[in-house]
Amino acid sequence: MDLMHYEAKQPFTQQHLLTLQDWSEDDILQCLSLALKLKAMQKAGQKQTCLGGKTLAMIFAKSSTRTRVSFEVGATQLGGTALFLSTSDIQLGRGEPISDTAQVLSRMVDGIMIRTFKQSDLEALAKYGSIPIINGLTDEFHPCQVLADLMTIYEKKGTLKGLKLAFVGDGNNMAHSLMIGCSKLGIDVAIASPDGYKPKPAYTAWAVANAEAHGSKVTVCTDPLEACRDADVLYTDVWASMGQEGEAAKRMQDFAGYQINAQALAVAKPDAIFLHCLPAHRGEEVTAEVIDGPHSVIFDEAENRLHAQKAVMSLLMGGGKA
Ligand code: CP
Ligand code: NVA
């Protein structure tokens, strides 16, 4: 598959990125294709202007390095501007209704990226606002990260369909979005999580149905080595996500053994790659040996946040142009 020259089956008509479940395979492939093109253009020093005169508001109720920097730098590279709005500074954090915030921002900016807790807050922005809303991470999903992950997998493997991705750890926002994104593109997904931390059954059901429609498989098990067996991609994430700091000590015990390490790598394909959304805790969900070793592509993956997020902004706010 030559994704750089992917021919769209339908015009791109999505208004928002709330979850990848809303996007079709064709929508996702168009986005990845544009991300690859924008990356090549940026490396070649070619000017991009699709957000000329436009502004993205970035609302953050949680910390961020990659998401904030990729959207802010990406908007600038596309000729636009990004505004960093921490909920500890704006009136939303003092109780101003999300519906009012949505309507006010819709009068002044051209799109909103929000990182927050509840998916329903994101949905409320989309309902009351009249501009594109982008999910920069909620407790449920992290679709922007998965677009960068799929782009990285494609760059390293030259294909997507038919691969197997294993995710070991918490059935969290990353597990949900990986299951959904991969299953839409025909990538097999195997998740290994301890009991009590499995992905939410409703999202697993979406992914299983997607996989059936795209000729792939989604499985959820308890044994990390079973999940990692013959995998092309090994993935993990922190045991305690943002907002779960109070559970960190209990989670350290509950997740013991749910680590990507030399044993996990040994049962995967010999040319398996290791991905992590970052930030990572070496010695917890992944050993230093693996994350800093030859199979790891975490910094290419982090860089691709920039190119993938530019593609999202271009499609939703810039007419899908460069
Ligand atoms: N992976 C990711 O979203 O990183 P940040 O939390 O630094 O944005
Ligand atoms: N699951 C993590 C992802 C961080 C990018 C969190 O929500 O904190």
mmCIF file of C-alpha atoms and ligand atoms in Angstrom:
data_model
loop_
_atom_site.group_PDB
_atom_site.id
_atom_site.type_symbol
_atom_site.label_atom_id
_atom_site.label_comp_id
_atom_site.label_asym_id
_atom_site.label_seq_id
_atom_site.Cartn_x
_atom_site.Cartn_y
_atom_site.Cartn_z
ATOM 1 C CA MET A 1 0.000 0.000 0.000
ATOM 2 C CA ASP A 2 1.346 3.429 -0.957
ATOM 3 C CA LEU A 3 -0.296 5.537 1.723
ATOM 4 C CA MET A 4 1.411 8.757 0.628
ATOM 5 C CA HIS A 5 -0.591 8.528 -2.620
ATOM 6 C CA TYR A 6 -3.827 7.185 -1.107
ATOM 7 C CA GLU A 7 -6.869 8.003 -3.235
ATOM 8 C CA ALA A 8 -9.862 9.004 -1.133
ATOM 9 C CA LYS A 9 -13.000 6.954 -1.716
ATOM 10 C CA GLN A 10 -15.268 9.736 -0.439
ATOM 11 C CA PRO A 11 -14.756 13.440 0.236
ATOM 12 C CA PHE A 12 -13.740 14.056 3.869
ATOM 13 C CA THR A 13 -16.866 15.274 5.670
ATOM 14 C CA GLN A 14 -16.092 14.820 9.381
ATOM 15 C CA GLN A 15 -16.651 17.969 11.437
ATOM 16 C CA HIS A 16 -14.955 16.843 14.655
ATOM 17 C CA LEU A 17 -12.516 14.322 16.079
ATOM 18 C CA LEU A 18 -14.237 13.155 19.265
ATOM 19 C CA THR A 19 -13.322 9.470 18.910
ATOM 20 C CA LEU A 20 -11.917 7.491 15.969
ATOM 21 C CA GLN A 21 -15.062 5.352 16.164
ATOM 22 C CA ASP A 22 -16.838 8.240 14.370
ATOM 23 C CA TRP A 23 -14.332 8.162 11.486
ATOM 24 C CA SER A 24 -14.405 5.604 8.671
ATOM 25 C CA GLU A 25 -11.381 3.652 7.465
ATOM 26 C CA ASP A 26 -11.282 6.027 4.475
ATOM 27 C CA ASP A 27 -11.302 9.106 6.774
ATOM 28 C CA ILE A 28 -8.414 7.683 8.816
ATOM 29 C CA LEU A 29 -6.376 6.738 5.723
ATOM 30 C CA GLN A 30 -6.911 10.216 4.231
ATOM 31 C CA CYS A 31 -5.619 11.725 7.454
ATOM 32 C CA LEU A 32 -2.547 9.451 7.571
ATOM 33 C CA SER A 33 -1.819 10.150 3.916
ATOM 34 C CA LEU A 34 -1.993 13.901 4.485
ATOM 35 C CA ALA A 35 0.227 13.568 7.572
ATOM 36 C CA LEU A 36 2.889 11.777 5.506
ATOM 37 C CA LYS A 37 2.693 14.485 2.824
ATOM 38 C CA LEU A 38 2.886 17.341 5.326
ATOM 39 C CA LYS A 39 5.882 15.659 6.972
ATOM 40 C CA ALA A 40 7.695 15.343 3.630
ATOM 41 C CA MET A 41 6.879 18.973 2.765
ATOM 42 C CA GLN A 42 8.091 20.212 6.145
ATOM 43 C CA LYS A 43 11.378 18.286 5.772
ATOM 44 C CA ALA A 44 11.790 19.787 2.270
ATOM 45 C CA GLY A 45 11.241 23.302 3.626
ATOM 46 C CA GLN A 46 8.015 23.831 1.663
ATOM 47 C CA LYS A 47 5.689 26.480 3.034
ATOM 48 C CA GLN A 48 2.233 25.439 4.258
ATOM 49 C CA THR A 49 -0.599 27.933 4.535
ATOM 50 C CA CYS A 50 -3.920 26.084 4.996
ATOM 51 C CA LEU A 51 -4.595 27.651 8.422
ATOM 52 C CA GLY A 52 -3.728 31.168 7.233
ATOM 53 C CA GLY A 53 -5.402 33.652 9.594
ATOM 54 C CA LYS A 54 -7.069 30.907 11.648
ATOM 55 C CA THR A 55 -6.857 30.264 15.383
ATOM 56 C CA LEU A 56 -7.071 27.041 17.382
ATOM 57 C CA ALA A 57 -8.036 27.316 21.069
ATOM 58 C CA MET A 58 -6.330 24.612 23.153
ATOM 59 C CA ILE A 59 -8.097 23.955 26.481
ATOM 60 C CA PHE A 60 -6.093 21.908 28.971
ATOM 61 C CA ALA A 61 -7.530 20.500 32.201
ATOM 62 C CA LYS A 62 -4.570 18.074 32.443
ATOM 63 C CA SER A 63 -0.803 18.357 31.851
ATOM 64 C CA SER A 64 0.776 17.881 28.433
ATOM 65 C CA THR A 65 4.086 18.088 26.607
ATOM 66 C CA ARG A 66 3.549 16.411 23.219
ATOM 67 C CA THR A 67 -0.066 17.359 22.609
ATOM 68 C CA ARG A 68 0.407 21.002 23.490
ATOM 69 C CA VAL A 69 3.629 21.396 21.526
ATOM 70 C CA SER A 70 2.455 19.456 18.461
ATOM 71 C CA PHE A 71 -0.757 21.459 18.086
ATOM 72 C CA GLU A 72 0.889 24.804 18.844
ATOM 73 C CA VAL A 73 3.886 24.303 16.563
ATOM 74 C CA GLY A 74 1.701 22.578 13.968
ATOM 75 C CA ALA A 75 -0.757 25.476 13.823
ATOM 76 C CA THR A 76 2.147 27.913 13.362
ATOM 77 C CA GLN A 77 3.699 25.786 10.601
ATOM 78 C CA LEU A 78 0.324 25.804 8.796
ATOM 79 C CA GLY A 79 0.136 29.604 8.956
ATOM 80 C CA GLY A 80 -2.280 29.783 11.891
ATOM 81 C CA THR A 81 -2.125 30.520 15.614
ATOM 82 C CA ALA A 82 -2.823 28.408 18.702
ATOM 83 C CA LEU A 83 -3.975 29.756 22.067
ATOM 84 C CA PHE A 84 -3.051 27.847 25.236
ATOM 85 C CA LEU A 85 -5.953 27.994 27.702
ATOM 86 C CA SER A 86 -5.428 26.218 31.017
ATOM 87 C CA THR A 87 -8.666 25.491 32.880
ATOM 88 C CA SER A 88 -6.983 26.898 35.980
ATOM 89 C CA ASP A 89 -6.896 30.295 34.225
ATOM 90 C CA ILE A 90 -10.104 30.459 32.187
ATOM 91 C CA GLN A 91 -13.617 30.828 33.603
ATOM 92 C CA LEU A 92 -14.481 27.219 32.695
ATOM 93 C CA GLY A 93 -12.379 26.218 35.699
ATOM 94 C CA ARG A 94 -14.510 28.488 37.940
ATOM 95 C CA GLY A 95 -17.748 26.897 36.830
ATOM 96 C CA GLU A 96 -18.717 28.775 33.665
ATOM 97 C CA PRO A 97 -20.926 26.330 31.748
ATOM 98 C CA ILE A 98 -19.282 24.400 28.938
ATOM 99 C CA SER A 99 -22.231 25.376 26.709
ATOM 100 C CA ASP A 100 -21.461 29.094 27.179
ATOM 101 C CA THR A 101 -17.736 28.500 26.688
ATOM 102 C CA ALA A 102 -18.481 26.657 23.438
ATOM 103 C CA GLN A 103 -20.640 29.469 22.098
ATOM 104 C CA VAL A 104 -18.241 32.241 23.089
ATOM 105 C CA LEU A 105 -15.178 30.520 21.620
ATOM 106 C CA SER A 106 -17.136 29.728 18.440
ATOM 107 C CA ARG A 107 -17.468 33.502 17.877
ATOM 108 C CA MET A 108 -13.719 34.092 18.151
ATOM 109 C CA VAL A 109 -11.698 31.067 17.054
ATOM 110 C CA ASP A 110 -11.859 28.477 14.256
ATOM 111 C CA GLY A 111 -11.427 25.253 16.208
ATOM 112 C CA ILE A 112 -11.025 23.892 19.752
ATOM 113 C CA MET A 113 -8.699 21.152 20.924
ATOM 114 C CA ILE A 114 -9.504 20.058 24.475
ATOM 115 C CA ARG A 115 -7.748 17.743 26.946
ATOM 116 C CA THR A 116 -10.044 16.943 29.826
ATOM 117 C CA PHE A 117 -11.567 14.202 31.961
ATOM 118 C CA LYS A 118 -15.109 13.507 30.796
ATOM 119 C CA GLN A 119 -15.940 12.562 27.207
ATOM 120 C CA SER A 120 -19.332 14.224 27.798
ATOM 121 C CA ASP A 121 -17.616 17.631 28.148
ATOM 122 C CA LEU A 122 -16.125 17.182 24.702
ATOM 123 C CA GLU A 123 -19.501 16.159 23.321
ATOM 124 C CA ALA A 124 -21.066 19.250 24.931
ATOM 125 C CA LEU A 125 -18.519 21.500 23.198
ATOM 126 C CA ALA A 126 -19.455 19.889 19.881
ATOM 127 C CA LYS A 127 -23.171 20.203 20.639
ATOM 128 C CA TYR A 128 -23.196 23.878 21.686
ATOM 129 C CA GLY A 129 -20.321 25.152 19.568
ATOM 130 C CA SER A 130 -20.305 25.703 15.823
ATOM 131 C CA ILE A 131 -16.616 24.983 15.107
ATOM 132 C CA PRO A 132 -14.541 21.771 14.903
ATOM 133 C CA ILE A 133 -13.770 20.082 18.243
ATOM 134 C CA ILE A 134 -10.674 17.890 18.598
ATOM 135 C CA ASN A 135 -10.141 15.368 21.405
ATOM 136 C CA GLY A 136 -6.674 16.006 22.849
ATOM 137 C CA LEU A 137 -7.277 13.177 25.392
ATOM 138 C CA THR A 138 -10.115 12.293 27.741
ATOM 139 C CA ASP A 139 -10.395 9.537 30.323
ATOM 140 C CA GLU A 140 -11.986 7.438 27.569
ATOM 141 C CA PHE A 141 -9.967 8.106 24.390
ATOM 142 C CA HIS A 142 -6.783 9.565 22.877
ATOM 143 C CA PRO A 143 -7.433 9.501 19.102
ATOM 144 C CA CYS A 144 -4.734 12.031 18.133
ATOM 145 C CA GLN A 145 -2.077 9.789 19.653
ATOM 146 C CA VAL A 146 -3.359 6.780 17.730
ATOM 147 C CA LEU A 147 -3.178 8.650 14.410
ATOM 148 C CA ALA A 148 0.520 9.317 15.110
ATOM 149 C CA ASP A 149 0.956 5.679 16.160
ATOM 150 C CA LEU A 150 -0.619 4.335 12.960
ATOM 151 C CA MET A 151 1.551 6.694 10.909
ATOM 152 C CA THR A 152 4.658 5.400 12.718
ATOM 153 C CA ILE A 153 3.645 1.764 12.242
ATOM 154 C CA TYR A 154 3.126 2.410 8.525
ATOM 155 C CA GLU A 155 6.511 4.124 8.196
ATOM 156 C CA LYS A 156 8.316 1.262 9.928
ATOM 157 C CA LYS A 157 6.398 -1.687 8.445
ATOM 158 C CA GLY A 158 5.336 -0.356 5.040
ATOM 159 C CA THR A 159 1.810 -1.662 5.595
ATOM 160 C CA LEU A 160 -0.999 -1.705 8.166
ATOM 161 C CA LYS A 161 -3.547 -4.393 7.269
ATOM 162 C CA GLY A 162 -2.626 -7.848 8.516
ATOM 163 C CA LEU A 163 -0.254 -6.694 11.276
ATOM 164 C CA LYS A 164 -0.725 -7.570 14.969
ATOM 165 C CA LEU A 165 -0.465 -5.033 17.780
ATOM 166 C CA ALA A 166 -0.214 -6.185 21.400
ATOM 167 C CA PHE A 167 -1.085 -3.780 24.222
ATOM 168 C CA VAL A 168 -0.046 -4.791 27.735
ATOM 169 C CA GLY A 169 -1.333 -2.894 30.762
ATOM 170 C CA ASP A 170 -4.264 -0.762 31.797
ATOM 171 C CA GLY A 171 -7.438 -0.947 29.694
ATOM 172 C CA ASN A 172 -7.391 2.846 29.569
ATOM 173 C CA ASN A 173 -7.874 5.666 27.044
ATOM 174 C CA MET A 174 -4.897 4.410 24.997
ATOM 175 C CA ALA A 175 -6.122 0.814 24.976
ATOM 176 C CA HIS A 176 -9.581 1.993 23.871
ATOM 177 C CA SER A 177 -8.312 4.201 21.066
ATOM 178 C CA LEU A 178 -5.758 1.668 19.835
ATOM 179 C CA MET A 179 -8.419 -1.055 19.679
ATOM 180 C CA ILE A 180 -10.728 1.218 17.729
ATOM 181 C CA GLY A 181 -8.144 2.709 15.340
ATOM 182 C CA CYS A 182 -6.390 -0.578 14.572
ATOM 183 C CA SER A 183 -9.596 -2.557 14.135
ATOM 184 C CA LYS A 184 -10.831 -0.036 11.554
ATOM 185 C CA LEU A 185 -7.695 -0.618 9.467
ATOM 186 C CA GLY A 186 -7.595 -4.419 9.652
ATOM 187 C CA ILE A 187 -4.804 -4.635 12.247
ATOM 188 C CA ASP A 188 -5.203 -7.448 14.815
ATOM 189 C CA VAL A 189 -5.201 -6.208 18.410
ATOM 190 C CA ALA A 190 -4.494 -8.292 21.503
ATOM 191 C CA ILE A 191 -4.880 -6.599 24.880
ATOM 192 C CA ALA A 192 -3.566 -8.124 28.106
ATOM 193 C CA SER A 193 -4.793 -6.515 31.319
ATOM 194 C CA PRO A 194 -5.278 -7.766 34.873
ATOM 195 C CA ASP A 195 -8.842 -8.478 36.003
ATOM 196 C CA GLY A 196 -10.503 -5.258 37.107
ATOM 197 C CA TYR A 197 -8.504 -3.216 34.570
ATOM 198 C CA LYS A 198 -9.759 -4.605 31.272
ATOM 199 C CA PRO A 199 -10.946 -2.148 28.585
ATOM 200 C CA LYS A 200 -14.593 -1.075 28.902
ATOM 201 C CA PRO A 201 -16.835 -3.772 27.366
ATOM 202 C CA ALA A 202 -18.794 -1.235 25.283
ATOM 203 C CA TYR A 203 -15.619 -0.047 23.501
ATOM 204 C CA THR A 204 -14.339 -3.602 23.116
ATOM 205 C CA ALA A 205 -17.654 -4.436 21.425
ATOM 206 C CA TRP A 206 -17.151 -1.541 18.969
ATOM 207 C CA ALA A 207 -13.647 -2.778 18.187
ATOM 208 C CA VAL A 208 -14.748 -6.395 17.760
ATOM 209 C CA ALA A 209 -17.464 -5.277 15.314
ATOM 210 C CA ASN A 210 -14.968 -3.075 13.415
ATOM 211 C CA ALA A 211 -12.550 -5.998 13.198
ATOM 212 C CA GLU A 212 -15.235 -8.306 11.868
ATOM 213 C CA ALA A 213 -16.012 -5.775 9.145
ATOM 214 C CA HIS A 214 -12.311 -5.371 8.248
ATOM 215 C CA GLY A 215 -11.178 -8.986 8.423
ATOM 216 C CA SER A 216 -9.102 -8.703 11.600
ATOM 217 C CA LYS A 217 -9.315 -9.805 15.245
ATOM 218 C CA VAL A 218 -9.587 -8.079 18.623
ATOM 219 C CA THR A 219 -8.924 -10.156 21.732
ATOM 220 C CA VAL A 220 -8.713 -9.272 25.422
ATOM 221 C CA CYS A 221 -6.845 -11.652 27.729
ATOM 222 C CA THR A 222 -5.024 -11.735 31.048
ATOM 223 C CA ASP A 223 -1.644 -13.193 30.014
ATOM 224 C CA PRO A 224 0.844 -10.618 28.656
ATOM 225 C CA LEU A 225 2.927 -13.227 26.814
ATOM 226 C CA GLU A 226 -0.159 -14.646 25.095
ATOM 227 C CA ALA A 227 -0.961 -11.137 23.802
ATOM 228 C CA CYS A 228 2.634 -10.450 22.687
ATOM 229 C CA ARG A 229 3.107 -13.741 20.844
ATOM 230 C CA ASP A 230 3.941 -13.080 17.153
ATOM 231 C CA ALA A 231 3.100 -9.374 17.495
ATOM 232 C CA ASP A 232 4.542 -6.864 15.022
ATOM 233 C CA VAL A 233 3.999 -3.971 17.440
ATOM 234 C CA LEU A 234 4.318 -3.987 21.236
ATOM 235 C CA TYR A 235 2.619 -1.122 23.064
ATOM 236 C CA THR A 236 2.202 -0.120 26.675
ATOM 237 C CA ASP A 237 1.176 2.917 28.714
ATOM 238 C CA VAL A 238 1.476 4.050 32.324
ATOM 239 C CA TRP A 239 -0.269 2.045 35.046
ATOM 240 C CA ALA A 240 -1.788 5.175 36.609
ATOM 241 C CA SER A 241 -3.150 7.771 34.183
ATOM 242 C CA MET A 242 -3.641 11.469 34.827
ATOM 243 C CA GLY A 243 -6.324 11.821 37.495
ATOM 244 C CA GLN A 244 -5.482 8.414 39.054
ATOM 245 C CA GLU A 245 -2.480 9.565 41.083
ATOM 246 C CA GLY A 246 -4.219 8.547 44.341
ATOM 247 C CA GLU A 247 -4.418 4.926 43.142
ATOM 248 C CA ALA A 248 -0.787 4.728 42.071
ATOM 249 C CA ALA A 249 0.429 2.571 44.990
ATOM 250 C CA LYS A 250 -2.367 -0.001 44.581
ATOM 251 C CA ARG A 251 -1.906 -0.025 40.824
ATOM 252 C CA MET A 252 1.849 -0.725 41.220
ATOM 253 C CA GLN A 253 0.882 -3.985 42.944
ATOM 254 C CA ASP A 254 -2.037 -4.871 40.688
ATOM 255 C CA PHE A 255 -0.011 -4.388 37.484
ATOM 256 C CA ALA A 256 3.104 -6.300 38.607
ATOM 257 C CA GLY A 257 4.080 -8.514 35.663
ATOM 258 C CA TYR A 258 2.236 -6.368 33.101
ATOM 259 C CA GLN A 259 5.474 -5.095 31.675
ATOM 260 C CA ILE A 260 7.009 -4.986 28.221
ATOM 261 C CA ASN A 261 10.420 -6.560 28.828
ATOM 262 C CA ALA A 262 12.901 -8.970 27.235
ATOM 263 C CA GLN A 263 10.479 -11.909 27.689
ATOM 264 C CA ALA A 264 7.693 -10.059 25.896
ATOM 265 C CA LEU A 265 10.067 -9.101 23.091
ATOM 266 C CA ALA A 266 11.289 -12.716 22.828
ATOM 267 C CA VAL A 267 7.813 -14.044 21.963
ATOM 268 C CA ALA A 268 7.005 -11.206 19.521
ATOM 269 C CA LYS A 269 8.145 -11.232 15.876
ATOM 270 C CA PRO A 270 11.940 -10.770 15.608
ATOM 271 C CA ASP A 271 11.464 -7.394 13.887
ATOM 272 C CA ALA A 272 8.769 -6.160 16.291
ATOM 273 C CA ILE A 273 8.750 -2.460 17.131
ATOM 274 C CA PHE A 274 8.019 -0.961 20.541
ATOM 275 C CA LEU A 275 5.698 2.039 20.889
ATOM 276 C CA HIS A 276 4.684 4.089 23.952
ATOM 277 C CA CYS A 277 2.566 7.242 23.887
ATOM 278 C CA LEU A 278 4.841 8.755 26.587
ATOM 279 C CA PRO A 279 5.435 9.909 29.247
ATOM 280 C CA ALA A 280 6.866 6.530 30.386
ATOM 281 C CA HIS A 281 8.006 5.069 33.698
ATOM 282 C CA ARG A 282 11.086 2.960 33.090
ATOM 283 C CA GLY A 283 11.085 -0.097 35.352
ATOM 284 C CA GLU A 284 7.281 -0.109 35.667
ATOM 285 C CA GLU A 285 5.266 -0.725 32.469
ATOM 286 C CA VAL A 286 8.447 -1.112 30.360
ATOM 287 C CA THR A 287 12.072 -1.928 31.119
ATOM 288 C CA ALA A 288 14.773 0.619 30.281
ATOM 289 C CA GLU A 289 16.363 -2.131 28.169
ATOM 290 C CA VAL A 290 13.342 -2.235 25.846
ATOM 291 C CA ILE A 291 12.340 1.437 25.706
ATOM 292 C CA ASP A 292 15.936 2.535 25.107
ATOM 293 C CA GLY A 293 16.806 -0.506 22.969
ATOM 294 C CA PRO A 294 16.927 -1.205 19.233
ATOM 295 C CA HIS A 295 13.238 -2.164 18.832
ATOM 296 C CA SER A 296 11.991 1.107 20.302
ATOM 297 C CA VAL A 297 10.736 3.825 17.937
ATOM 298 C CA ILE A 298 9.273 6.116 20.618
ATOM 299 C CA PHE A 299 10.894 9.327 19.414
ATOM 300 C CA ASP A 300 9.814 8.847 15.789
ATOM 301 C CA GLU A 301 6.367 8.204 17.237
ATOM 302 C CA ALA A 302 6.510 11.395 19.347
ATOM 303 C CA GLU A 303 7.656 13.431 16.319
ATOM 304 C CA ASN A 304 4.740 12.072 14.322
ATOM 305 C CA ARG A 305 2.345 13.726 16.780
ATOM 306 C CA LEU A 306 3.317 16.985 15.038
ATOM 307 C CA HIS A 307 2.638 15.745 11.513
ATOM 308 C CA ALA A 308 -0.528 13.823 12.433
ATOM 309 C CA GLN A 309 -1.969 16.762 14.362
ATOM 310 C CA LYS A 310 -1.260 19.067 11.439
ATOM 311 C CA ALA A 311 -3.225 16.682 9.215
ATOM 312 C CA VAL A 312 -6.147 16.721 11.682
ATOM 313 C CA MET A 313 -6.175 20.544 11.779
ATOM 314 C CA SER A 314 -5.890 20.738 8.018
ATOM 315 C CA LEU A 315 -8.805 18.337 7.442
ATOM 316 C CA LEU A 316 -11.081 19.928 10.042
ATOM 317 C CA MET A 317 -10.105 23.603 9.727
ATOM 318 C CA GLY A 318 -8.063 24.046 6.563
ATOM 319 C CA GLY A 319 -9.930 22.292 3.766
ATOM 320 C CA GLY A 320 -7.559 19.305 3.778
ATOM 321 C CA LYS A 321 -4.848 21.306 2.022
ATOM 322 C CA ALA A 322 -1.190 21.853 2.827
HETATM 323 N N1 CP B 1 1.326 11.239 24.563
HETATM 324 C C1 CP B 1 0.835 12.430 24.947
HETATM 325 O O1 CP B 1 -0.329 12.775 24.726
HETATM 326 O O2 CP B 1 1.754 13.215 25.580
HETATM 327 P P1 CP B 1 1.455 14.525 26.428
HETATM 328 O O3 CP B 1 0.681 14.091 27.647
HETATM 329 O O4 CP B 1 2.807 15.056 26.766
HETATM 330 O O5 CP B 1 0.649 15.472 25.581
HETATM 331 N N1 NVA B 2 -3.151 7.041 29.766
HETATM 332 C C1 NVA B 2 -2.341 8.224 29.888
HETATM 333 C C2 NVA B 2 -1.947 8.745 28.545
HETATM 334 C C3 NVA B 2 -1.061 9.952 28.550
HETATM 335 C C4 NVA B 2 -0.701 10.435 27.192
HETATM 336 C C5 NVA B 2 -3.105 9.273 30.671
HETATM 337 O O1 NVA B 2 -4.304 9.443 30.432
HETATM 338 O O2 NVA B 2 -2.515 9.911 31.541
#
